[in-house]
């Protein structure tokens, strides 16, 4: 497979079980860059063994960390993957064929289709896990990640294109992983709200739960994936509620910010 002037960027923290698969799925990348925020497992060693240049950066939040990574890339075109994501062979072949034309164009970015495995198997009906469009390929001078701690998105004004084949996402291997992720993401989101002095609204929590559950279970067709679909909808609705309750707690008890940060740090979740 030819080597193309594009940088694969992966942000890591203790991703020893995933990083090799992710890096190896992009054999055409002229540069593979891992931005690590202090892994204590074998992530860094494995990444280097699989051809990556590793840069250390203390955790800045998802958006700022991605923007920092952009400044470290040798090539202007960048492919951003998470460590638990990897290209399918079909997408790798398609990108090898189509990237030269893209890189010669004035386009700002490209969308990739992501399919997700949940509880050990692909979802068959739940829409967000079936070919979900993600802007992950971009020109560093024409796009930028939003500066938020969590749920960052790629922002650009120019035109884009979409690739046909999918890349894969190993979504939270167990519900324990999912629960820990909810704790971490909720804390980050609540901190963003605190910086913006957003007013907490506890009165709408029942409506938030009902709306989130209904959207995923019915309108996004999780109901057709059986009990796994119910679990997906329930965890999504619970996350929507929990982050609002946590923010309310921050507002009425500011000491809880430091107390929670200490607990999360002890469990490697405050990074």
PDB file of C-alpha atoms in Angstrom:
ATOM      1  CA  UNK A   1       0.000   0.000   0.000  1.00  0.00           C
ATOM      2  CA  UNK A   2       1.470   3.400  -0.977  1.00  0.00           C
ATOM      3  CA  UNK A   3       2.598   5.903   1.653  1.00  0.00           C
ATOM      4  CA  UNK A   4       0.638   9.160   1.494  1.00  0.00           C
ATOM      5  CA  UNK A   5       1.453  12.597   2.998  1.00  0.00           C
ATOM      6  CA  UNK A   6      -1.139  12.430   5.738  1.00  0.00           C
ATOM      7  CA  UNK A   7      -0.809  12.263   9.527  1.00  0.00           C
ATOM      8  CA  UNK A   8      -2.791   9.814  11.626  1.00  0.00           C
ATOM      9  CA  UNK A   9      -3.347  11.302  15.089  1.00  0.00           C
ATOM     10  CA  UNK A  10      -4.407   9.238  18.113  1.00  0.00           C
ATOM     11  CA  UNK A  11      -4.832  10.609  21.638  1.00  0.00           C
ATOM     12  CA  UNK A  12      -4.089   8.058  24.335  1.00  0.00           C
ATOM     13  CA  UNK A  13      -4.159   7.341  28.033  1.00  0.00           C
ATOM     14  CA  UNK A  14      -3.629   3.702  29.049  1.00  0.00           C
ATOM     15  CA  UNK A  15      -4.687   2.251  25.690  1.00  0.00           C
ATOM     16  CA  UNK A  16      -2.267  -0.678  25.540  1.00  0.00           C
ATOM     17  CA  UNK A  17      -5.051  -3.084  24.544  1.00  0.00           C
ATOM     18  CA  UNK A  18      -6.188  -0.943  21.598  1.00  0.00           C
ATOM     19  CA  UNK A  19      -3.391   1.181  20.177  1.00  0.00           C
ATOM     20  CA  UNK A  20      -1.665  -1.404  17.953  1.00  0.00           C
ATOM     21  CA  UNK A  21      -4.894  -2.322  16.148  1.00  0.00           C
ATOM     22  CA  UNK A  22      -5.700   1.347  15.570  1.00  0.00           C
ATOM     23  CA  UNK A  23      -2.257   2.254  14.191  1.00  0.00           C
ATOM     24  CA  UNK A  24      -1.955  -0.825  12.004  1.00  0.00           C
ATOM     25  CA  UNK A  25      -5.321  -0.147  10.366  1.00  0.00           C
ATOM     26  CA  UNK A  26      -3.886   2.935   8.593  1.00  0.00           C
ATOM     27  CA  UNK A  27      -0.894   1.520   6.688  1.00  0.00           C
ATOM     28  CA  UNK A  28      -0.900   4.340   4.126  1.00  0.00           C
ATOM     29  CA  UNK A  29      -0.259   7.180   6.616  1.00  0.00           C
ATOM     30  CA  UNK A  30       3.088   8.877   6.032  1.00  0.00           C
ATOM     31  CA  UNK A  31       3.147   9.811   9.714  1.00  0.00           C
ATOM     32  CA  UNK A  32       1.552   8.229  12.774  1.00  0.00           C
ATOM     33  CA  UNK A  33       1.413  10.512  15.792  1.00  0.00           C
ATOM     34  CA  UNK A  34       0.316   9.488  19.289  1.00  0.00           C
ATOM     35  CA  UNK A  35      -0.338  12.281  21.791  1.00  0.00           C
ATOM     36  CA  UNK A  36      -0.190  10.624  25.193  1.00  0.00           C
ATOM     37  CA  UNK A  37      -1.331  12.241  28.436  1.00  0.00           C
ATOM     38  CA  UNK A  38       0.701  10.140  30.862  1.00  0.00           C
ATOM     39  CA  UNK A  39      -0.068   6.460  30.338  1.00  0.00           C
ATOM     40  CA  UNK A  40       1.114   4.135  33.071  1.00  0.00           C
ATOM     41  CA  UNK A  41       0.732   0.924  31.024  1.00  0.00           C
ATOM     42  CA  UNK A  42       2.610  -0.102  27.847  1.00  0.00           C
ATOM     43  CA  UNK A  43       0.788   2.293  25.506  1.00  0.00           C
ATOM     44  CA  UNK A  44       3.841   4.380  24.616  1.00  0.00           C
ATOM     45  CA  UNK A  45       6.116   1.407  24.006  1.00  0.00           C
ATOM     46  CA  UNK A  46       3.533  -0.375  21.857  1.00  0.00           C
ATOM     47  CA  UNK A  47       2.814   2.786  19.867  1.00  0.00           C
ATOM     48  CA  UNK A  48       6.495   3.268  19.053  1.00  0.00           C
ATOM     49  CA  UNK A  49       6.863  -0.402  18.127  1.00  0.00           C
ATOM     50  CA  UNK A  50       4.037   0.070  15.614  1.00  0.00           C
ATOM     51  CA  UNK A  51       5.627   3.044  13.898  1.00  0.00           C
ATOM     52  CA  UNK A  52       4.231   6.010  15.807  1.00  0.00           C
ATOM     53  CA  UNK A  53       5.988   9.122  16.993  1.00  0.00           C
ATOM     54  CA  UNK A  54       4.880   9.782  20.571  1.00  0.00           C
ATOM     55  CA  UNK A  55       4.457  13.247  22.082  1.00  0.00           C
ATOM     56  CA  UNK A  56       3.565  13.799  25.722  1.00  0.00           C
ATOM     57  CA  UNK A  57       0.976  16.400  26.659  1.00  0.00           C
ATOM     58  CA  UNK A  58      -0.792  16.633  30.001  1.00  0.00           C
ATOM     59  CA  UNK A  59      -4.540  16.372  29.530  1.00  0.00           C
ATOM     60  CA  UNK A  60      -6.126  19.634  28.361  1.00  0.00           C
ATOM     61  CA  UNK A  61      -9.657  18.435  27.622  1.00  0.00           C
ATOM     62  CA  UNK A  62     -10.819  16.726  24.431  1.00  0.00           C
ATOM     63  CA  UNK A  63     -11.074  19.797  22.196  1.00  0.00           C
ATOM     64  CA  UNK A  64      -7.871  21.548  23.359  1.00  0.00           C
ATOM     65  CA  UNK A  65      -5.956  18.240  23.289  1.00  0.00           C
ATOM     66  CA  UNK A  66      -6.985  17.629  19.678  1.00  0.00           C
ATOM     67  CA  UNK A  67      -6.018  21.173  18.708  1.00  0.00           C
ATOM     68  CA  UNK A  68      -2.633  20.709  20.369  1.00  0.00           C
ATOM     69  CA  UNK A  69      -2.177  17.464  18.431  1.00  0.00           C
ATOM     70  CA  UNK A  70      -2.888  19.326  15.193  1.00  0.00           C
ATOM     71  CA  UNK A  71       0.087  21.623  15.848  1.00  0.00           C
ATOM     72  CA  UNK A  72       2.396  18.592  16.157  1.00  0.00           C
ATOM     73  CA  UNK A  73       1.568  17.077  12.772  1.00  0.00           C
ATOM     74  CA  UNK A  74       4.100  17.077   9.952  1.00  0.00           C
ATOM     75  CA  UNK A  75       1.470  17.048   7.200  1.00  0.00           C
ATOM     76  CA  UNK A  76      -1.447  19.466   6.644  1.00  0.00           C
ATOM     77  CA  UNK A  77      -3.982  16.664   6.086  1.00  0.00           C
ATOM     78  CA  UNK A  78      -4.872  14.874   9.322  1.00  0.00           C
ATOM     79  CA  UNK A  79      -6.859  11.745  10.126  1.00  0.00           C
ATOM     80  CA  UNK A  80      -8.056  11.699  13.756  1.00  0.00           C
ATOM     81  CA  UNK A  81      -8.975   8.360  15.312  1.00  0.00           C
ATOM     82  CA  UNK A  82      -9.563   7.316  18.903  1.00  0.00           C
ATOM     83  CA  UNK A  83      -7.500   4.405  20.173  1.00  0.00           C
ATOM     84  CA  UNK A  84     -10.565   2.145  20.268  1.00  0.00           C
ATOM     85  CA  UNK A  85     -11.342   2.882  16.611  1.00  0.00           C
ATOM     86  CA  UNK A  86      -9.809   1.338  13.499  1.00  0.00           C
ATOM     87  CA  UNK A  87     -10.330   1.448   9.747  1.00  0.00           C
ATOM     88  CA  UNK A  88     -11.926  -1.484   7.976  1.00  0.00           C
ATOM     89  CA  UNK A  89      -9.758  -2.918   5.159  1.00  0.00           C
ATOM     90  CA  UNK A  90     -12.359  -1.662   2.689  1.00  0.00           C
ATOM     91  CA  UNK A  91     -12.102   1.908   3.980  1.00  0.00           C
ATOM     92  CA  UNK A  92      -8.297   1.744   4.001  1.00  0.00           C
ATOM     93  CA  UNK A  93      -8.368   0.730   0.317  1.00  0.00           C
ATOM     94  CA  UNK A  94     -10.905   3.433  -0.528  1.00  0.00           C
ATOM     95  CA  UNK A  95      -8.910   6.127   1.222  1.00  0.00           C
ATOM     96  CA  UNK A  96      -5.734   5.045  -0.546  1.00  0.00           C
ATOM     97  CA  UNK A  97      -7.508   5.512  -3.890  1.00  0.00           C
ATOM     98  CA  UNK A  98      -9.340   8.748  -3.129  1.00  0.00           C
ATOM     99  CA  UNK A  99      -6.984  10.663  -0.840  1.00  0.00           C
ATOM    100  CA  UNK A 100      -4.684  12.044  -3.577  1.00  0.00           C
ATOM    101  CA  UNK A 101      -7.643  13.778  -5.226  1.00  0.00           C
ATOM    102  CA  UNK A 102      -8.897  15.084  -1.873  1.00  0.00           C
ATOM    103  CA  UNK A 103      -5.507  16.436  -0.862  1.00  0.00           C
ATOM    104  CA  UNK A 104      -5.174  18.255  -4.197  1.00  0.00           C
ATOM    105  CA  UNK A 105      -8.555  19.942  -3.699  1.00  0.00           C
ATOM    106  CA  UNK A 106      -9.687  22.981  -1.716  1.00  0.00           C
ATOM    107  CA  UNK A 107     -12.018  20.934   0.496  1.00  0.00           C
ATOM    108  CA  UNK A 108     -11.798  21.508   4.227  1.00  0.00           C
ATOM    109  CA  UNK A 109     -12.680  18.066   5.584  1.00  0.00           C
ATOM    110  CA  UNK A 110     -14.162  14.650   4.939  1.00  0.00           C
ATOM    111  CA  UNK A 111     -16.720  12.537   6.774  1.00  0.00           C
ATOM    112  CA  UNK A 112     -16.214   8.885   7.640  1.00  0.00           C
ATOM    113  CA  UNK A 113     -18.949   6.396   8.497  1.00  0.00           C
ATOM    114  CA  UNK A 114     -18.551   4.787  11.921  1.00  0.00           C
ATOM    115  CA  UNK A 115     -20.108   1.495  12.941  1.00  0.00           C
ATOM    116  CA  UNK A 116     -20.079   0.474  16.605  1.00  0.00           C
ATOM    117  CA  UNK A 117     -19.805  -2.777  18.504  1.00  0.00           C
ATOM    118  CA  UNK A 118     -21.742  -2.804  21.774  1.00  0.00           C
ATOM    119  CA  UNK A 119     -21.680  -5.548  24.414  1.00  0.00           C
ATOM    120  CA  UNK A 120     -19.463  -7.618  22.134  1.00  0.00           C
ATOM    121  CA  UNK A 121     -21.479  -7.475  18.919  1.00  0.00           C
ATOM    122  CA  UNK A 122     -22.548  -5.012  16.210  1.00  0.00           C
ATOM    123  CA  UNK A 123     -25.868  -3.255  16.631  1.00  0.00           C
ATOM    124  CA  UNK A 124     -28.218  -4.049  13.749  1.00  0.00           C
ATOM    125  CA  UNK A 125     -30.815  -1.267  13.990  1.00  0.00           C
ATOM    126  CA  UNK A 126     -29.751   1.495  16.381  1.00  0.00           C
ATOM    127  CA  UNK A 127     -28.998   4.389  14.042  1.00  0.00           C
ATOM    128  CA  UNK A 128     -26.155   6.175  15.918  1.00  0.00           C
ATOM    129  CA  UNK A 129     -24.155   2.938  15.821  1.00  0.00           C
ATOM    130  CA  UNK A 130     -24.783   2.188  12.136  1.00  0.00           C
ATOM    131  CA  UNK A 131     -22.727   4.280   9.737  1.00  0.00           C
ATOM    132  CA  UNK A 132     -22.760   7.383  11.940  1.00  0.00           C
ATOM    133  CA  UNK A 133     -21.087  10.238  10.051  1.00  0.00           C
ATOM    134  CA  UNK A 134     -18.013  11.645  11.786  1.00  0.00           C
ATOM    135  CA  UNK A 135     -15.808  14.482  10.498  1.00  0.00           C
ATOM    136  CA  UNK A 136     -12.386  12.973  11.189  1.00  0.00           C
ATOM    137  CA  UNK A 137     -10.271  13.873   8.152  1.00  0.00           C
ATOM    138  CA  UNK A 138      -9.356  17.532   7.738  1.00  0.00           C
ATOM    139  CA  UNK A 139      -6.887  20.154   6.546  1.00  0.00           C
ATOM    140  CA  UNK A 140      -5.328  21.826   9.567  1.00  0.00           C
ATOM    141  CA  UNK A 141      -5.554  25.311   8.022  1.00  0.00           C
ATOM    142  CA  UNK A 142      -9.248  24.939   7.147  1.00  0.00           C
ATOM    143  CA  UNK A 143     -10.738  23.281  10.243  1.00  0.00           C
ATOM    144  CA  UNK A 144     -10.427  23.381  14.022  1.00  0.00           C
ATOM    145  CA  UNK A 145     -11.808  21.409  16.952  1.00  0.00           C
ATOM    146  CA  UNK A 146     -14.195  23.144  19.334  1.00  0.00           C
ATOM    147  CA  UNK A 147     -12.490  24.188  22.589  1.00  0.00           C
ATOM    148  CA  UNK A 148     -14.606  22.158  25.020  1.00  0.00           C
ATOM    149  CA  UNK A 149     -13.630  19.560  27.607  1.00  0.00           C
ATOM    150  CA  UNK A 150     -15.899  16.871  26.189  1.00  0.00           C
ATOM    151  CA  UNK A 151     -18.136  16.226  23.146  1.00  0.00           C
ATOM    152  CA  UNK A 152     -15.832  18.198  20.883  1.00  0.00           C
ATOM    153  CA  UNK A 153     -16.624  18.586  17.190  1.00  0.00           C
ATOM    154  CA  UNK A 154     -14.683  19.596  14.107  1.00  0.00           C
ATOM    155  CA  UNK A 155     -15.639  23.071  12.934  1.00  0.00           C
ATOM    156  CA  UNK A 156     -15.111  24.218   9.349  1.00  0.00           C
ATOM    157  CA  UNK A 157     -16.757  26.515   6.809  1.00  0.00           C
ATOM    158  CA  UNK A 158     -15.498  24.991   3.568  1.00  0.00           C
ATOM    159  CA  UNK A 159     -16.871  22.117   1.537  1.00  0.00           C
ATOM    160  CA  UNK A 160     -16.444  18.458   2.469  1.00  0.00           C
ATOM    161  CA  UNK A 161     -16.810  14.962   1.053  1.00  0.00           C
ATOM    162  CA  UNK A 162     -17.891  11.594   2.454  1.00  0.00           C
ATOM    163  CA  UNK A 163     -16.220   8.198   2.186  1.00  0.00           C
ATOM    164  CA  UNK A 164     -18.381   5.169   1.473  1.00  0.00           C
ATOM    165  CA  UNK A 165     -16.919   2.430   3.661  1.00  0.00           C
ATOM    166  CA  UNK A 166     -16.909   2.279   7.456  1.00  0.00           C
ATOM    167  CA  UNK A 167     -14.468   2.450  10.306  1.00  0.00           C
ATOM    168  CA  UNK A 168     -15.097   0.490  13.488  1.00  0.00           C
ATOM    169  CA  UNK A 169     -15.562   1.540  17.093  1.00  0.00           C
ATOM    170  CA  UNK A 170     -15.211  -0.861  20.029  1.00  0.00           C
ATOM    171  CA  UNK A 171     -17.619   0.994  22.279  1.00  0.00           C
ATOM    172  CA  UNK A 172     -17.087   0.441  26.028  1.00  0.00           C
ATOM    173  CA  UNK A 173     -16.210  -3.287  26.232  1.00  0.00           C
ATOM    174  CA  UNK A 174     -18.436  -3.696  29.325  1.00  0.00           C
ATOM    175  CA  UNK A 175     -21.099  -1.740  31.172  1.00  0.00           C
ATOM    176  CA  UNK A 176     -18.484  -1.113  33.867  1.00  0.00           C
ATOM    177  CA  UNK A 177     -16.432   0.791  31.274  1.00  0.00           C
ATOM    178  CA  UNK A 178     -19.567   2.666  30.248  1.00  0.00           C
ATOM    179  CA  UNK A 179     -20.368   3.630  33.842  1.00  0.00           C
ATOM    180  CA  UNK A 180     -16.869   4.990  34.416  1.00  0.00           C
ATOM    181  CA  UNK A 181     -17.058   6.921  31.156  1.00  0.00           C
ATOM    182  CA  UNK A 182     -20.377   8.465  32.202  1.00  0.00           C
ATOM    183  CA  UNK A 183     -18.784   9.652  35.457  1.00  0.00           C
ATOM    184  CA  UNK A 184     -15.836  11.193  33.637  1.00  0.00           C
ATOM    185  CA  UNK A 185     -17.801  12.826  30.816  1.00  0.00           C
ATOM    186  CA  UNK A 186     -20.437  14.159  33.194  1.00  0.00           C
ATOM    187  CA  UNK A 187     -17.761  15.807  35.311  1.00  0.00           C
ATOM    188  CA  UNK A 188     -16.142  17.423  32.276  1.00  0.00           C
ATOM    189  CA  UNK A 189     -19.474  18.670  30.929  1.00  0.00           C
ATOM    190  CA  UNK A 190     -20.488  20.076  34.304  1.00  0.00           C
ATOM    191  CA  UNK A 191     -17.184  21.946  34.541  1.00  0.00           C
ATOM    192  CA  UNK A 192     -17.815  23.498  31.122  1.00  0.00           C
ATOM    193  CA  UNK A 193     -21.266  24.620  32.306  1.00  0.00           C
ATOM    194  CA  UNK A 194     -19.748  26.056  35.483  1.00  0.00           C
ATOM    195  CA  UNK A 195     -17.291  28.162  33.498  1.00  0.00           C
ATOM    196  CA  UNK A 196     -20.181  29.571  31.491  1.00  0.00           C
ATOM    197  CA  UNK A 197     -22.219  30.191  34.684  1.00  0.00           C
ATOM    198  CA  UNK A 198     -25.126  28.250  33.246  1.00  0.00           C
ATOM    199  CA  UNK A 199     -28.170  28.241  35.493  1.00  0.00           C
ATOM    200  CA  UNK A 200     -29.025  24.730  36.768  1.00  0.00           C
ATOM    201  CA  UNK A 201     -32.528  23.542  35.891  1.00  0.00           C
ATOM    202  CA  UNK A 202     -33.624  20.616  38.008  1.00  0.00           C
ATOM    203  CA  UNK A 203     -37.286  21.037  37.153  1.00  0.00           C
ATOM    204  CA  UNK A 204     -36.834  19.688  33.614  1.00  0.00           C
ATOM    205  CA  UNK A 205     -34.958  16.496  34.571  1.00  0.00           C
ATOM    206  CA  UNK A 206     -38.000  14.174  34.218  1.00  0.00           C
ATOM    207  CA  UNK A 207     -38.615  15.636  30.761  1.00  0.00           C
ATOM    208  CA  UNK A 208     -34.940  15.290  29.851  1.00  0.00           C
ATOM    209  CA  UNK A 209     -34.952  11.613  30.804  1.00  0.00           C
ATOM    210  CA  UNK A 210     -38.196  10.861  28.962  1.00  0.00           C
ATOM    211  CA  UNK A 211     -37.103  12.770  25.875  1.00  0.00           C
ATOM    212  CA  UNK A 212     -33.652  11.179  25.704  1.00  0.00           C
ATOM    213  CA  UNK A 213     -34.986   7.665  26.243  1.00  0.00           C
ATOM    214  CA  UNK A 214     -37.790   8.062  23.708  1.00  0.00           C
ATOM    215  CA  UNK A 215     -35.459   9.534  21.093  1.00  0.00           C
ATOM    216  CA  UNK A 216     -33.023   6.628  21.284  1.00  0.00           C
ATOM    217  CA  UNK A 217     -35.433   3.782  21.982  1.00  0.00           C
ATOM    218  CA  UNK A 218     -38.108   4.658  19.433  1.00  0.00           C
ATOM    219  CA  UNK A 219     -36.958   7.245  16.900  1.00  0.00           C
ATOM    220  CA  UNK A 220     -33.399   5.906  16.636  1.00  0.00           C
ATOM    221  CA  UNK A 221     -34.762   2.330  16.542  1.00  0.00           C
ATOM    222  CA  UNK A 222     -32.892   0.924  19.559  1.00  0.00           C
ATOM    223  CA  UNK A 223     -36.077  -1.014  20.364  1.00  0.00           C
ATOM    224  CA  UNK A 224     -35.354  -3.305  17.404  1.00  0.00           C
ATOM    225  CA  UNK A 225     -32.048  -4.421  18.940  1.00  0.00           C
ATOM    226  CA  UNK A 226     -33.759  -6.196  21.832  1.00  0.00           C
ATOM    227  CA  UNK A 227     -32.437  -5.859  25.354  1.00  0.00           C
ATOM    228  CA  UNK A 228     -29.178  -4.358  24.133  1.00  0.00           C
ATOM    229  CA  UNK A 229     -31.228  -1.602  22.541  1.00  0.00           C
ATOM    230  CA  UNK A 230     -33.071  -0.994  25.796  1.00  0.00           C
ATOM    231  CA  UNK A 231     -29.739  -0.770  27.626  1.00  0.00           C
ATOM    232  CA  UNK A 232     -28.354   1.713  25.091  1.00  0.00           C
ATOM    233  CA  UNK A 233     -31.407   3.963  25.441  1.00  0.00           C
ATOM    234  CA  UNK A 234     -31.455   3.711  29.226  1.00  0.00           C
ATOM    235  CA  UNK A 235     -27.756   4.540  29.640  1.00  0.00           C
ATOM    236  CA  UNK A 236     -28.059   7.490  27.256  1.00  0.00           C
ATOM    237  CA  UNK A 237     -31.022   8.872  29.191  1.00  0.00           C
ATOM    238  CA  UNK A 238     -29.297   8.297  32.522  1.00  0.00           C
ATOM    239  CA  UNK A 239     -26.233  10.181  31.312  1.00  0.00           C
ATOM    240  CA  UNK A 240     -28.393  13.110  30.204  1.00  0.00           C
ATOM    241  CA  UNK A 241     -29.890  13.276  33.710  1.00  0.00           C
ATOM    242  CA  UNK A 242     -26.786  12.546  35.767  1.00  0.00           C
ATOM    243  CA  UNK A 243     -24.658  15.343  34.317  1.00  0.00           C
ATOM    244  CA  UNK A 244     -27.423  17.828  35.150  1.00  0.00           C
ATOM    245  CA  UNK A 245     -27.714  16.541  38.711  1.00  0.00           C
ATOM    246  CA  UNK A 246     -23.943  16.694  39.106  1.00  0.00           C
ATOM    247  CA  UNK A 247     -23.871  20.290  37.886  1.00  0.00           C
ATOM    248  CA  UNK A 248     -26.632  21.194  40.341  1.00  0.00           C
ATOM    249  CA  UNK A 249     -24.520  19.703  43.118  1.00  0.00           C
ATOM    250  CA  UNK A 250     -21.518  21.794  42.013  1.00  0.00           C
ATOM    251  CA  UNK A 251     -23.639  24.927  42.216  1.00  0.00           C
ATOM    252  CA  UNK A 252     -25.062  24.353  45.698  1.00  0.00           C
ATOM    253  CA  UNK A 253     -21.916  22.733  47.121  1.00  0.00           C
ATOM    254  CA  UNK A 254     -18.756  24.119  45.464  1.00  0.00           C
ATOM    255  CA  UNK A 255     -16.589  21.944  47.720  1.00  0.00           C
ATOM    256  CA  UNK A 256     -17.848  18.903  45.817  1.00  0.00           C
ATOM    257  CA  UNK A 257     -15.746  19.941  42.806  1.00  0.00           C
ATOM    258  CA  UNK A 258     -12.482  19.326  44.658  1.00  0.00           C
ATOM    259  CA  UNK A 259     -13.825  16.279  46.486  1.00  0.00           C
ATOM    260  CA  UNK A 260     -14.968  14.638  43.268  1.00  0.00           C
ATOM    261  CA  UNK A 261     -11.756  15.568  41.470  1.00  0.00           C
ATOM    262  CA  UNK A 262      -9.712  13.780  44.136  1.00  0.00           C
ATOM    263  CA  UNK A 263     -11.807  10.616  43.796  1.00  0.00           C
ATOM    264  CA  UNK A 264     -11.696  10.659  40.001  1.00  0.00           C
ATOM    265  CA  UNK A 265      -7.932  11.189  40.045  1.00  0.00           C
ATOM    266  CA  UNK A 266      -7.447   8.152  42.294  1.00  0.00           C
ATOM    267  CA  UNK A 267      -9.248   6.076  39.670  1.00  0.00           C
ATOM    268  CA  UNK A 268      -7.390   7.634  36.701  1.00  0.00           C
ATOM    269  CA  UNK A 269     -10.573   9.350  35.484  1.00  0.00           C
ATOM    270  CA  UNK A 270      -9.591  13.008  35.954  1.00  0.00           C
ATOM    271  CA  UNK A 271      -7.467  13.457  32.850  1.00  0.00           C
TER     272      UNK A 271
END
